[in-house]
CSV table of C-alpha atoms and ligand atoms in Angstrom, one decimal:
chain,number,residue,atom,x,y,z
A,1,UNK,CA,106.0,95.2,94.2
A,2,UNK,CA,108.5,95.6,97.0
A,3,UNK,CA,107.3,96.7,100.5
A,4,UNK,CA,110.1,99.0,101.8
A,5,UNK,CA,110.9,98.7,105.5
A,6,UNK,CA,113.4,101.6,105.3
A,7,UNK,CA,110.8,104.3,104.7
A,8,UNK,CA,108.8,103.0,107.7
A,9,UNK,CA,111.9,102.9,109.8
A,10,UNK,CA,112.9,106.5,109.0
A,11,UNK,CA,109.4,107.7,110.0
A,12,UNK,CA,109.5,105.7,113.3
A,13,UNK,CA,113.0,106.9,114.2
A,14,UNK,CA,112.0,110.5,113.6
A,15,UNK,CA,109.0,110.2,115.9
A,16,UNK,CA,111.1,108.4,118.4
A,17,UNK,CA,113.7,111.2,118.5
A,18,UNK,CA,111.0,113.7,119.4
A,19,UNK,CA,109.5,111.4,122.0
A,20,UNK,CA,112.9,110.7,123.7
A,21,UNK,CA,113.8,114.4,123.6
A,22,UNK,CA,110.5,115.0,125.5
A,23,UNK,CA,111.4,112.3,128.1
A,24,UNK,CA,114.8,113.9,128.6
A,25,UNK,CA,113.2,117.2,129.2
A,26,UNK,CA,111.3,115.5,132.0
A,27,UNK,CA,114.5,114.2,133.4
A,28,UNK,CA,114.2,110.6,132.1
A,29,UNK,CA,116.8,109.2,129.7
A,30,UNK,CA,115.0,106.2,128.0
A,31,UNK,CA,117.3,103.3,128.7
A,32,UNK,CA,117.4,99.8,127.3
A,33,UNK,CA,119.5,97.2,129.2
A,34,UNK,CA,120.7,94.2,127.2
A,35,UNK,CA,122.0,91.2,129.2
A,36,UNK,CA,124.2,89.1,126.9
A,37,UNK,CA,126.2,85.9,127.6
A,38,UNK,CA,127.4,84.9,124.2
A,39,UNK,CA,130.1,85.6,121.6
A,40,UNK,CA,127.8,84.6,118.8
A,41,UNK,CA,128.5,86.8,115.8
A,42,UNK,CA,124.8,87.2,114.8
A,43,UNK,CA,123.9,88.3,118.3
A,44,UNK,CA,126.8,90.8,118.4
A,45,UNK,CA,125.8,92.2,115.0
A,46,UNK,CA,122.2,92.6,116.3
A,47,UNK,CA,123.3,94.4,119.5
A,48,UNK,CA,125.6,96.7,117.5
A,49,UNK,CA,122.7,97.6,115.2
A,50,UNK,CA,120.5,98.4,118.3
A,51,UNK,CA,123.3,100.6,119.8
A,52,UNK,CA,123.8,102.5,116.5
A,53,UNK,CA,120.1,103.1,116.0
A,54,UNK,CA,119.6,104.0,119.6
A,55,UNK,CA,122.3,106.6,119.5
A,56,UNK,CA,120.6,108.3,116.6
A,57,UNK,CA,117.4,108.8,118.4
A,58,UNK,CA,118.4,109.6,122.0
A,59,UNK,CA,117.9,106.2,123.6
A,60,UNK,CA,120.6,104.9,125.9
A,61,UNK,CA,121.7,101.3,125.7
A,62,UNK,CA,123.4,99.6,128.7
A,63,UNK,CA,125.1,96.4,127.6
A,64,UNK,CA,125.8,93.9,130.3
A,65,UNK,CA,128.2,91.4,128.8
A,66,UNK,CA,128.6,88.2,130.8
A,67,UNK,CA,131.0,85.4,130.2
A,68,UNK,CA,129.7,83.0,127.6
A,69,UNK,CA,130.0,80.2,130.1
A,70,UNK,CA,127.8,82.1,132.7
A,71,UNK,CA,125.3,79.8,134.5
A,72,UNK,CA,121.7,80.5,135.2
A,73,UNK,CA,122.4,82.1,138.6
A,74,UNK,CA,124.9,84.6,137.2
A,75,UNK,CA,122.5,85.6,134.4
A,76,UNK,CA,119.6,85.7,136.9
A,77,UNK,CA,121.6,88.1,139.1
A,78,UNK,CA,122.3,90.4,136.2
A,79,UNK,CA,118.6,90.4,135.1
A,80,UNK,CA,117.4,91.1,138.6
A,81,UNK,CA,119.8,94.0,139.1
A,82,UNK,CA,118.5,95.7,135.9
A,83,UNK,CA,114.9,94.8,136.7
A,84,UNK,CA,115.3,96.6,140.1
A,85,UNK,CA,117.1,99.7,138.6
A,86,UNK,CA,114.6,102.5,138.1
A,87,UNK,CA,116.8,104.2,135.5
A,88,UNK,CA,116.3,101.2,133.2
A,89,UNK,CA,113.0,101.2,131.2
A,90,UNK,CA,113.5,98.2,128.9
A,91,UNK,CA,115.2,94.9,129.5
A,92,UNK,CA,116.1,92.2,127.1
A,93,UNK,CA,118.0,88.9,127.4
A,94,UNK,CA,119.9,88.3,124.2
A,95,UNK,CA,120.1,84.8,122.8
A,96,UNK,CA,121.7,82.4,122.3
A,97,UNK,CA,122.4,81.5,125.9
A,98,UNK,CA,125.1,79.2,127.2
A,99,UNK,CA,124.2,75.5,127.1
A,100,UNK,CA,122.2,74.2,130.0
A,101,UNK,CA,120.8,77.6,131.1
A,102,UNK,CA,117.2,77.6,132.3
A,103,UNK,CA,115.8,80.1,129.7
A,104,UNK,CA,112.2,80.0,130.8
A,105,UNK,CA,113.0,80.9,134.5
A,106,UNK,CA,115.3,83.7,133.3
A,107,UNK,CA,112.8,85.3,131.0
A,108,UNK,CA,110.3,85.2,133.9
A,109,UNK,CA,112.6,87.6,135.8
A,110,UNK,CA,111.9,90.4,133.3
A,111,UNK,CA,109.1,92.5,134.8
A,112,UNK,CA,106.1,93.0,132.4
A,113,UNK,CA,106.6,96.8,132.4
A,114,UNK,CA,110.2,96.4,131.2
A,115,UNK,CA,109.6,93.5,128.9
A,116,UNK,CA,110.0,95.5,125.7
A,117,UNK,CA,110.4,92.5,123.5
A,118,UNK,CA,107.5,90.6,125.0
A,119,UNK,CA,109.7,87.6,125.8
A,120,UNK,CA,108.5,86.5,129.2
A,121,UNK,CA,105.8,83.8,129.6
A,122,UNK,CA,103.6,86.4,131.3
A,123,UNK,CA,103.9,88.7,128.2
A,124,UNK,CA,103.0,85.8,126.0
A,125,UNK,CA,100.0,85.1,128.1
A,126,UNK,CA,98.9,88.8,127.9
A,127,UNK,CA,99.2,88.6,124.1
A,128,UNK,CA,97.2,85.4,124.0
A,129,UNK,CA,94.5,86.9,126.2
A,130,UNK,CA,94.4,90.1,124.1
A,131,UNK,CA,95.5,92.2,127.1
A,132,UNK,CA,97.8,95.3,126.6
A,133,UNK,CA,101.5,94.6,126.9
A,134,UNK,CA,104.6,94.9,124.8
A,135,UNK,CA,104.7,92.3,122.0
A,136,UNK,CA,107.8,90.8,120.4
A,137,UNK,CA,109.3,93.6,118.3
A,138,UNK,CA,109.6,91.4,115.2
A,139,UNK,CA,105.9,90.4,115.3
A,140,UNK,CA,105.1,94.1,115.8
A,141,UNK,CA,107.2,94.9,112.8
A,142,UNK,CA,105.3,92.5,110.6
A,143,UNK,CA,102.0,94.2,111.7
A,144,UNK,CA,103.5,97.7,111.1
A,145,UNK,CA,104.5,96.7,107.6
A,146,UNK,CA,101.0,95.4,106.8
A,147,UNK,CA,99.4,98.5,108.4
A,148,UNK,CA,101.7,101.0,106.5
A,149,UNK,CA,100.8,99.5,103.2
A,150,UNK,CA,97.1,99.2,104.0
A,151,UNK,CA,97.0,95.5,103.5
A,152,UNK,CA,93.5,94.3,104.4
A,153,UNK,CA,93.4,91.6,107.1
A,154,UNK,CA,89.8,91.2,108.1
A,155,UNK,CA,88.5,87.9,106.7
A,156,UNK,CA,91.7,87.2,104.8
A,157,UNK,CA,93.6,84.0,105.0
A,158,UNK,CA,97.0,84.5,106.7
A,159,UNK,CA,99.5,81.7,106.7
A,160,UNK,CA,102.5,81.9,109.1
A,161,UNK,CA,105.5,79.6,108.4
A,162,UNK,CA,107.2,79.1,111.8
A,163,UNK,CA,105.9,78.6,115.3
A,164,UNK,CA,108.6,80.0,117.5
A,165,UNK,CA,107.8,81.9,120.7
A,166,UNK,CA,109.5,85.1,119.4
A,167,UNK,CA,108.2,85.3,115.9
A,168,UNK,CA,105.7,82.7,114.5
A,169,UNK,CA,103.3,82.4,117.4
A,170,UNK,CA,103.1,86.1,118.3
A,171,UNK,CA,102.6,87.0,114.6
A,172,UNK,CA,99.8,84.5,114.4
A,173,UNK,CA,98.2,85.9,117.5
A,174,UNK,CA,98.4,89.5,116.2
A,175,UNK,CA,96.9,88.5,112.8
A,176,UNK,CA,94.1,86.7,114.6
A,177,UNK,CA,93.4,89.8,116.7
A,178,UNK,CA,93.3,91.7,113.4
A,179,UNK,CA,90.5,89.3,112.3
A,180,UNK,CA,92.4,87.3,109.8
A,181,UNK,CA,91.9,83.5,109.6
A,182,UNK,CA,95.2,82.1,110.5
A,183,UNK,CA,97.0,78.9,109.6
A,184,UNK,CA,100.4,78.1,111.3
A,185,UNK,CA,102.8,75.9,109.5
A,186,UNK,CA,106.1,74.3,110.8
A,187,UNK,CA,108.7,71.8,109.9
A,188,UNK,CA,106.3,68.9,110.2
A,189,UNK,CA,103.5,70.4,108.1
A,190,UNK,CA,102.9,68.0,105.3
A,191,UNK,CA,102.9,69.7,101.8
A,192,UNK,CA,103.8,73.2,102.9
A,193,UNK,CA,103.0,74.6,99.5
A,194,UNK,CA,99.4,73.5,99.7
A,195,UNK,CA,99.0,76.1,102.5
A,196,UNK,CA,101.2,78.8,101.2
A,197,UNK,CA,99.4,78.8,97.8
A,198,UNK,CA,96.1,79.6,99.6
A,199,UNK,CA,97.5,82.5,101.5
A,200,UNK,CA,96.3,86.1,101.1
A,201,UNK,CA,99.1,87.1,103.5
A,202,UNK,CA,102.1,84.9,103.9
A,203,UNK,CA,104.6,85.5,106.7
A,204,UNK,CA,107.7,83.3,106.5
A,205,UNK,CA,109.9,82.9,109.6
A,206,UNK,CA,111.7,79.6,109.2
A,207,UNK,CA,115.3,80.4,108.8
A,208,UNK,CA,115.5,78.4,105.6
A,209,UNK,CA,116.9,80.2,102.5
A,210,UNK,CA,114.8,79.7,99.4
A,211,UNK,CA,112.0,77.9,101.2
A,212,UNK,CA,109.3,79.9,99.3
A,213,UNK,CA,109.6,80.2,95.5
A,214,UNK,CA,107.2,81.9,93.0
A,215,UNK,CA,105.3,78.7,92.5
A,216,UNK,CA,104.4,78.6,96.2
A,217,UNK,CA,102.4,81.8,96.2
A,218,UNK,CA,99.3,83.2,94.5
A,219,UNK,CA,99.7,86.4,92.5
A,220,UNK,CA,97.4,88.6,94.8
A,221,UNK,CA,99.3,87.6,98.0
A,222,UNK,CA,101.3,89.8,100.2
A,223,UNK,CA,104.5,88.1,101.4
A,224,UNK,CA,106.5,89.1,104.4
A,225,UNK,CA,109.9,87.5,104.6
A,226,UNK,CA,111.3,87.5,108.2
A,227,UNK,CA,114.0,84.9,107.6
A,228,UNK,CA,117.6,86.2,108.2
A,229,UNK,CA,120.3,83.9,106.9
A,230,UNK,CA,123.9,84.5,106.1
A,231,UNK,CA,125.2,82.7,103.0
A,232,UNK,CA,128.7,81.2,102.6
A,233,UNK,CA,129.8,84.4,100.8
A,234,UNK,CA,128.5,86.5,103.7
A,235,UNK,CA,125.4,87.8,102.0
A,236,UNK,CA,122.2,88.4,104.0
A,237,UNK,CA,119.2,86.5,102.5
A,238,UNK,CA,115.7,85.7,103.6
A,239,UNK,CA,113.6,82.6,103.4
A,240,UNK,CA,111.8,83.8,100.3
A,241,UNK,CA,113.3,83.7,96.8
A,242,UNK,CA,113.5,87.4,95.7
A,243,UNK,CA,111.9,86.4,92.4
A,244,UNK,CA,108.6,86.2,94.4
A,245,UNK,CA,108.7,90.0,94.4
A,246,UNK,CA,107.9,90.1,90.7
A,247,UNK,CA,104.7,88.0,91.2
A,248,UNK,CA,103.4,89.4,94.5
A,249,UNK,CA,103.9,92.2,97.0
A,250,UNK,CA,107.0,91.3,98.9
A,251,UNK,CA,108.7,92.6,102.1
A,252,UNK,CA,112.3,91.5,101.2
A,253,UNK,CA,115.4,90.7,103.2
A,254,UNK,CA,117.4,92.8,103.6
A,255,UNK,CA,115.4,96.1,103.8
A,256,UNK,CA,112.1,94.8,105.1
A,257,UNK,CA,111.3,93.7,108.6
A,258,UNK,CA,114.8,93.8,110.1
A,259,UNK,CA,115.2,97.6,110.5
A,260,UNK,CA,111.6,98.1,111.6
A,261,UNK,CA,112.2,95.5,114.4
A,262,UNK,CA,115.1,97.5,115.9
A,263,UNK,CA,113.1,100.8,115.7
A,264,UNK,CA,110.1,99.2,117.4
A,265,UNK,CA,112.2,97.7,120.2
A,266,UNK,CA,113.5,101.2,120.9
A,267,UNK,CA,110.0,102.6,120.5
A,268,UNK,CA,108.8,100.2,123.2
A,269,UNK,CA,111.6,101.4,125.4
A,270,UNK,CA,110.6,105.0,125.0
A,271,UNK,CA,106.9,104.1,125.6
A,272,UNK,CA,108.0,102.3,128.8
A,273,UNK,CA,109.9,105.5,129.9
A,274,UNK,CA,107.0,107.8,129.0
A,275,UNK,CA,104.6,105.6,131.0
A,276,UNK,CA,106.8,106.4,134.0
A,277,UNK,CA,107.3,110.1,133.3
B,1,NDP,P1,113.3,79.2,115.1
B,1,NDP,O1,114.4,78.3,114.6
B,1,NDP,O2,113.1,79.3,116.6
B,1,NDP,O3,112.0,78.7,114.5
B,1,NDP,C1,111.9,78.4,113.1
B,1,NDP,C2,110.5,77.9,112.8
B,1,NDP,O4,110.5,77.5,111.5
B,1,NDP,C3,110.2,76.6,113.6
B,1,NDP,O5,108.8,76.7,114.1
B,1,NDP,C4,110.3,75.5,112.6
B,1,NDP,O6,109.4,74.4,112.8
B,1,NDP,C5,110.0,76.2,111.3
B,1,NDP,N1,110.6,75.6,110.1
B,1,NDP,C6,111.9,75.3,110.0
B,1,NDP,N2,112.1,74.7,108.8
B,1,NDP,C7,110.9,74.6,108.2
B,1,NDP,C8,110.4,74.1,106.9
B,1,NDP,N3,111.2,73.5,106.1
B,1,NDP,N4,109.1,74.2,106.7
B,1,NDP,C9,108.2,74.8,107.5
B,1,NDP,N5,108.6,75.3,108.7
B,1,NDP,C10,109.9,75.2,109.0
B,1,NDP,O7,113.6,80.6,114.5
B,1,NDP,P2,113.0,82.1,114.8
B,1,NDP,O8,111.5,82.0,114.8
B,1,NDP,O9,113.7,82.7,116.0
B,1,NDP,O10,113.5,82.9,113.5
B,1,NDP,C11,113.0,82.5,112.3
B,1,NDP,C12,113.8,83.3,111.2
B,1,NDP,O11,113.5,84.7,111.4
B,1,NDP,C13,115.3,83.1,111.4
B,1,NDP,O12,115.9,83.2,110.1
B,1,NDP,C14,115.7,84.3,112.2
B,1,NDP,O13,117.0,84.7,111.9
B,1,NDP,C15,114.8,85.4,111.6
B,1,NDP,N6,114.5,86.5,112.6
B,1,NDP,C16,114.5,87.7,112.1
B,1,NDP,C17,114.2,88.8,112.9
B,1,NDP,C18,114.2,90.2,112.3
B,1,NDP,O14,114.4,90.4,111.1
B,1,NDP,N7,113.8,91.1,113.0
B,1,NDP,C19,114.1,88.6,114.3
B,1,NDP,C20,114.0,87.3,114.8
B,1,NDP,C21,114.2,86.2,113.9
B,1,NDP,P3,109.5,73.5,114.1
B,1,NDP,O15,108.8,74.3,115.2
B,1,NDP,O16,108.7,72.3,113.7
B,1,NDP,O17,110.9,73.2,114.4
């Protein structure tokens, strides 16, 4: 069974258009500022997809493109300017960043109310404490997918492959809040398949094409592939072998978490604007 992210995205974007129209009626144009200091193609592709989607649902995107050799001070100035601008509701710092830049101190400059991708240490702390704040959009997209398809979580064993700040850890926190029993695996986990085979819910965010094959999962599992990898012939593939979809419920790549993530990032921006309306 294939879990379709496109249906969910359409629904989210339709609601979003209504909400942003309402904001505009109150004189607020929901605005997301993106500070970027890279020429990385993947980052440029992601930003373009945010811009295209935002345009369709009435959210303004302000792109602040800095030189890819920008230092911490230059990036900090750009972030602080957007943080202080009351016409900006959401603020993200696009990665990758130039070498040697102090990412943690930069992320700390994003005010909690504008941190629509839950990227700052403060937002991570709020999530860990179970306090309300924006959570990373990819992690929220995983939970949205599970919710939409009514996948039970209470008492289930959820295995997350990947422990990054932006995907693995926040997904694990959210699954824990939803009363799953959570195992987090990473590159040094011994015998990964031993864990993945026990998963009722398996979330894979490693950035390793073909990491999970049909023999690594049990038939009743729900598998959410977050991996985004571009092959030598320019195809987009996930971390999970698509053949897994004939054995279990699978959220595939492409067409699964990716489009929901963009929609939720914009949703968070509109929510931030509405909070201020
Ligand atoms: P990172 O590189 O920051 O983290 C990858 C994680 O996977 C690390 O924790 C790493 O372990 C773990 N890992 C790597 N190889 C293995 C392995 N062989 N077995 C088990 N664990 C492994 O990546 P991100 O978390 O930022 O992204 C993960 C994937 O998700 C990428 O493909 C990325 O492109 C994609 N992505 C998709 C998004 C979307 O669709 N919306 C948004 C963001 C990311 P260790 O910590 O030990 O190094």
